[in-house]
Every structure is written in structure tokens, then in C-alpha cells.
CSV table of C-alpha atoms in Angstrom, one decimal:
chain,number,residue,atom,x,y,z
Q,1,UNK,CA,107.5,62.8,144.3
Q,2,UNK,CA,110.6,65.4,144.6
Q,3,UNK,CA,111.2,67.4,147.5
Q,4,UNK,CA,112.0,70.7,147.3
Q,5,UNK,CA,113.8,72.8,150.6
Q,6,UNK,CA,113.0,76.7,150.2
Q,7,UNK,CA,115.3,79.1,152.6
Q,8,UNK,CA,114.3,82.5,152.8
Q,9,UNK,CA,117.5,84.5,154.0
Q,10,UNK,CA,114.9,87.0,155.5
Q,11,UNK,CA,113.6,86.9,159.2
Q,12,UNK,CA,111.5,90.3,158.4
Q,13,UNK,CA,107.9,90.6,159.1
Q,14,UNK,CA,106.9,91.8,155.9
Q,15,UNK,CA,109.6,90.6,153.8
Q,16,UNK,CA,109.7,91.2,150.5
Q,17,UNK,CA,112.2,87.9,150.0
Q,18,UNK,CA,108.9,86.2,151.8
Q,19,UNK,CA,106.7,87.7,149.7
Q,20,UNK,CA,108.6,86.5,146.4
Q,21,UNK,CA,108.9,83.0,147.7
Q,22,UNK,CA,105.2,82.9,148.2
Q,23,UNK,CA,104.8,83.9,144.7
Q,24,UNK,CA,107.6,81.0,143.8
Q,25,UNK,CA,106.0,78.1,145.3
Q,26,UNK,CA,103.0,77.6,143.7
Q,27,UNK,CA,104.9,77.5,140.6
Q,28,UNK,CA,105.7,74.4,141.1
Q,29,UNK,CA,103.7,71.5,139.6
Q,30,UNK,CA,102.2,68.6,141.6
Q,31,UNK,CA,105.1,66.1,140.8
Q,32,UNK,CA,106.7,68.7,143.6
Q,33,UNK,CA,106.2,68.8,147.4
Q,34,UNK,CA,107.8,72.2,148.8
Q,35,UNK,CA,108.5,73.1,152.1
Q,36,UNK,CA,110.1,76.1,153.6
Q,37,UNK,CA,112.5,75.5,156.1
Q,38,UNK,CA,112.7,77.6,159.1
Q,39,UNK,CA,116.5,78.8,159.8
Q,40,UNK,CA,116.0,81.7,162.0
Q,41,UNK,CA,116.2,79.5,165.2
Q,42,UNK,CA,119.3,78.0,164.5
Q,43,UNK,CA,122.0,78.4,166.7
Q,44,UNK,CA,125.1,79.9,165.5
Q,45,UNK,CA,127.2,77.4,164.0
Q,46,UNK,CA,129.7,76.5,166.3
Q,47,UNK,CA,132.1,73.4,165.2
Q,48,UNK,CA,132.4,72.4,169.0
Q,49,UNK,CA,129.0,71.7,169.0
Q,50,UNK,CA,129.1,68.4,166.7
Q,51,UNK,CA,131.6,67.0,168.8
Q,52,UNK,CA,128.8,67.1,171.7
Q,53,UNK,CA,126.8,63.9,172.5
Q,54,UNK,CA,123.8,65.2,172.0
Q,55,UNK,CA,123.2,68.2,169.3
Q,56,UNK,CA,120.5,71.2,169.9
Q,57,UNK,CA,116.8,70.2,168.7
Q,58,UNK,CA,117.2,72.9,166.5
Q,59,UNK,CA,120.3,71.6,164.7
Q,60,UNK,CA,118.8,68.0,164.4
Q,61,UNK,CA,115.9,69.0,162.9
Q,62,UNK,CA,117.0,71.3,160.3
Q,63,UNK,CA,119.4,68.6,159.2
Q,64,UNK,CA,116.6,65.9,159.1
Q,65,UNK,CA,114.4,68.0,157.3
Q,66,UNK,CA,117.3,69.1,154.5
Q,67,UNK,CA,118.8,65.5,154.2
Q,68,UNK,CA,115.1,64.5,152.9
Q,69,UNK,CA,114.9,67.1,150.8
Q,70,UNK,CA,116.2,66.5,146.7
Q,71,UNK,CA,116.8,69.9,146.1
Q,72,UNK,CA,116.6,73.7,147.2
Q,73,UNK,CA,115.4,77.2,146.3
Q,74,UNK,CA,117.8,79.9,147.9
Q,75,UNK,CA,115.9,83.1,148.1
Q,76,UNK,CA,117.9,86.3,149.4
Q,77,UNK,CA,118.2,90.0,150.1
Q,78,UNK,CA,121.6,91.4,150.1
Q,79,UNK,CA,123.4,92.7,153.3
Q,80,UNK,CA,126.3,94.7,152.8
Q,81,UNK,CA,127.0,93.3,149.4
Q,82,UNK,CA,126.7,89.6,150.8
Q,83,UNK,CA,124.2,86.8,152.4
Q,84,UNK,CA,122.6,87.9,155.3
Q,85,UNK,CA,124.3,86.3,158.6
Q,86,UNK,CA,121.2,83.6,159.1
Q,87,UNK,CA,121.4,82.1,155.8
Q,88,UNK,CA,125.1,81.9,155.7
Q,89,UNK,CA,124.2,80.5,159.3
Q,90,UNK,CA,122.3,77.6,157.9
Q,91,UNK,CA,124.1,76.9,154.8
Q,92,UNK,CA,127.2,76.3,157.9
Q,93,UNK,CA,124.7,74.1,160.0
Q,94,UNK,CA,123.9,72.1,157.2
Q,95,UNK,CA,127.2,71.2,155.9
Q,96,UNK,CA,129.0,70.0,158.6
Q,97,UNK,CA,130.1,67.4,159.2
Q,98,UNK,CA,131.7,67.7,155.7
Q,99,UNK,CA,131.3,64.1,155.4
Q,100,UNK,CA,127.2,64.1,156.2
Q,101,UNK,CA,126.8,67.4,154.2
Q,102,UNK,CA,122.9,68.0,153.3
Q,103,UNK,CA,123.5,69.8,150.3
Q,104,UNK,CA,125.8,67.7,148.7
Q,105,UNK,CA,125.0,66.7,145.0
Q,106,UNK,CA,121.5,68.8,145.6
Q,107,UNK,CA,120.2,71.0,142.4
Q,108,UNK,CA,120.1,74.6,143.7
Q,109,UNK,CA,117.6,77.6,142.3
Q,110,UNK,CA,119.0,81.1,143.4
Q,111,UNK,CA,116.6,84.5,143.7
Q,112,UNK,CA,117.8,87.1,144.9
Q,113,UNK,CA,115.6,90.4,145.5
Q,114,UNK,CA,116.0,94.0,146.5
Q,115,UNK,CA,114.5,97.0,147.0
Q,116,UNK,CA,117.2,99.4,144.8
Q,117,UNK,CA,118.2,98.9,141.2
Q,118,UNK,CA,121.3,96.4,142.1
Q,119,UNK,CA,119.1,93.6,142.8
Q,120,UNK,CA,121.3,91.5,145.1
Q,121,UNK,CA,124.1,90.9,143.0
Q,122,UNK,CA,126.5,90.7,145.6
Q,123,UNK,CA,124.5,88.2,147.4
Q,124,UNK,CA,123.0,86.1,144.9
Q,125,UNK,CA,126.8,85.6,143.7
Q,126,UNK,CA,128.4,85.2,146.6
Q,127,UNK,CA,125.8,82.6,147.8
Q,128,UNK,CA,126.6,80.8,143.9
Q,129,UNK,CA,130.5,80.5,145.4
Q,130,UNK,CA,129.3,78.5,148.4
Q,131,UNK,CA,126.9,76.4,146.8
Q,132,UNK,CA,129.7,75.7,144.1
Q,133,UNK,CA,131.9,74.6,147.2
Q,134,UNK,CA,128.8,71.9,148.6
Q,135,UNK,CA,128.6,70.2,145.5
Q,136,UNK,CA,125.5,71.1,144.3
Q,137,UNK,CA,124.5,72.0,140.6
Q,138,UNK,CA,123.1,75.6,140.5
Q,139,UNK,CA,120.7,76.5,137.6
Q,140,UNK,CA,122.6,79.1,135.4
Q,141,UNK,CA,119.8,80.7,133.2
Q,142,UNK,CA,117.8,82.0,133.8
Q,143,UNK,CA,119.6,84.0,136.7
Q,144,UNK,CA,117.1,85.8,138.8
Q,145,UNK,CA,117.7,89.4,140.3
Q,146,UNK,CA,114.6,91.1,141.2
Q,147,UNK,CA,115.3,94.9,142.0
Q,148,UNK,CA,113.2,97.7,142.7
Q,149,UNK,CA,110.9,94.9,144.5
Q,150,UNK,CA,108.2,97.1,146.4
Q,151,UNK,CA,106.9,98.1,143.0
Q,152,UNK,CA,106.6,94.9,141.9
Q,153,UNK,CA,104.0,93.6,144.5
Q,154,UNK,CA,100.7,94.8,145.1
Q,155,UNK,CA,99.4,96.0,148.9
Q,156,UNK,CA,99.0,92.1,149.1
Q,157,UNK,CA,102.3,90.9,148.7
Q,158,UNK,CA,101.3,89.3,145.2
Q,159,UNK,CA,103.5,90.1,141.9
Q,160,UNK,CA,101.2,92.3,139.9
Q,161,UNK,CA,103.6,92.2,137.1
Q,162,UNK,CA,102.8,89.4,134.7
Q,163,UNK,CA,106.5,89.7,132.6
Q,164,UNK,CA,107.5,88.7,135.9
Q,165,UNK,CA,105.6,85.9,136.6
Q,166,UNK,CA,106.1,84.4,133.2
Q,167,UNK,CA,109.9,84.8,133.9
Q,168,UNK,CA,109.6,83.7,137.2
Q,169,UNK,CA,107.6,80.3,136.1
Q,170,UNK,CA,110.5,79.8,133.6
Q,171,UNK,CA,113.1,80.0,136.6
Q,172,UNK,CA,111.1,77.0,137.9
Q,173,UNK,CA,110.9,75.2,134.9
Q,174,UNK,CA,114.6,75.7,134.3
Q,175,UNK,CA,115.1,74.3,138.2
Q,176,UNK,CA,112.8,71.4,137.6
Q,177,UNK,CA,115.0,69.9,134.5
Q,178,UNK,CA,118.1,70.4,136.4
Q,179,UNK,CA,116.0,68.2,139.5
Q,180,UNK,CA,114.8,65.9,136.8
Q,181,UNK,CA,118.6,65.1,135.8
């Protein structure tokens, strides 16, 4: 069975980045096990900190939990035309050391998702550069940018659109060949 890490850039409440991954995940067929991985307790990467004898629970656990994992679904709103700060956070945490990087070699599935019409360009590409720099293969098509996201979910967080769905399902099935390979 394939492992599948899902970070949510989002620490919101009612997130709509939460909210799409929740719609994501059961997309996935059986021959997948998907967990989210929590990143908004990690402390801020701080390169003096590996060179301690004994790393923060926080850090060793997150890095345990991504190591087992085969693969990844990056989901993210934009911040000032970028990654928010905690997922850039954990993307540092887990690469380091370079040489034990958990992302290396690791098929990645970006969706990026915004309230406005821009749909988290900026961040969806600017998270595609550093996923390009760990090594990891990044499913090209289809790209997902989900804009104008409030009216896409119903007053229970589900995607009421079903365009979307199918497209979204065909994201996953493009992520799950590039896992396959």
C-alpha cells in the first residue's frame, strides 16, 4: 500500500485550503493510505538546531512521519504572492540535513486555492521551484488553481460543483500514475 503525506499550508479554523483537502482525500482509492501531517507546531527552522544532540519532539516526528511517506499532496493559499511562512517552514524542516532530505525522489501533487480570481498562482509556482530543488517529480497537468473558492463549497465545506470534482478526481488520478512510476 502507498503512503501519501498531505500538508495543508493553512492553520485557519475554517480554511478553505482544509476544506479542499477534505474533498481531496477520499479521492483516493484503497491501494492508498493518506495522512495529513500536522506542521503548525513546528519550530522555526533553525540550522543550529541539527547540530544539537537531541532534536525537538516536534522536529523528529514530522521527519519520521514524512520519511515513511511515498509521496505528498501540497495544498496552499497564497500570501503575498508566495507560500505562507508555515509551509515554507516545514518544506525547510524536512529537508535538512540535505543529505537525509524527506522529500527527495517523492512524487508531488500541488493545489493551490483562493478566494479571488488569481487562484494562488504565485504560490502554487513558487512552491513548484522548491519542490523542483528536493528532487521530487511534480505532476504537470493537470495544474490545479481553485479561485473564487467560497462559492465553490456549500455551508458544509463540501464542493457542490461537480465540474470540479470530476477535475479534481482527475488531479488524483494524474498523481497516482506519477506514484505508480
Amino acid at each position: 500500500m502507498k503512503k501519501v503525506g498531505i500538508l495543508v499550508g493553512s492553520l485557519r479554523q475554517e480554511s478553505f485550503t482544509k476544506k479542499v483537502a477534505k474533498n481531496v482525500q477520499p479521492l483516493f482509492s484503497d491501494e492508498v493510505e493518506t495522512e495529513w501531517l500536522d506542521i503548525g507546531k513546528l519550530p522555526l527552522y533553525n540550522q543550529d538546531v541539527d547540530s544539537q544532540t537531541e532534536l525537538p519532539d516536534e522536529i523528529v516526528q514530522f521527519r519520521e512521519k514524512a520519511r515513511e511517506k511515498d509521496g505528498f499532496i501540497f495544498l496552499t493559499p497564497e500570501y503575498n504572492r508566495s507560500v505562507p511562512g508555515v509551509l515554507k517552514n516545514a518544506l525547510d524542516v524536512g529537508s535538512r540535513p540535505k543529505a537525509t532530505s524527506v522529500w527527495n525522489d517523492k512524487p508531488a501533487g500541488i493545489i493551490s486555492v483562493a478566494p479571488g480570481n488569481l487562484s494562488a498562482f504565485g504560490a502554487n509556482h513558487h512552491l513548484r521551484q522548491s519542490l523542483v530543488f528536493f528532487n521530487m517529480p511534480v505532476v504537470q497537468q493537470p495544474e490545479v488553481y481553485l479561485g473564487n473558492i467560497a462559492s465553490l463549497l456549500d455551508e458544509h465545506g463540501k464542493i457542490k460543483d461537480e465540474g470540479t470534482m470530476d477535475f479534481l478526481q482527475s488531479f488524483v488520478d494524474a498523481y497516482m500514475a506519477l506514484l505508480r512510476k
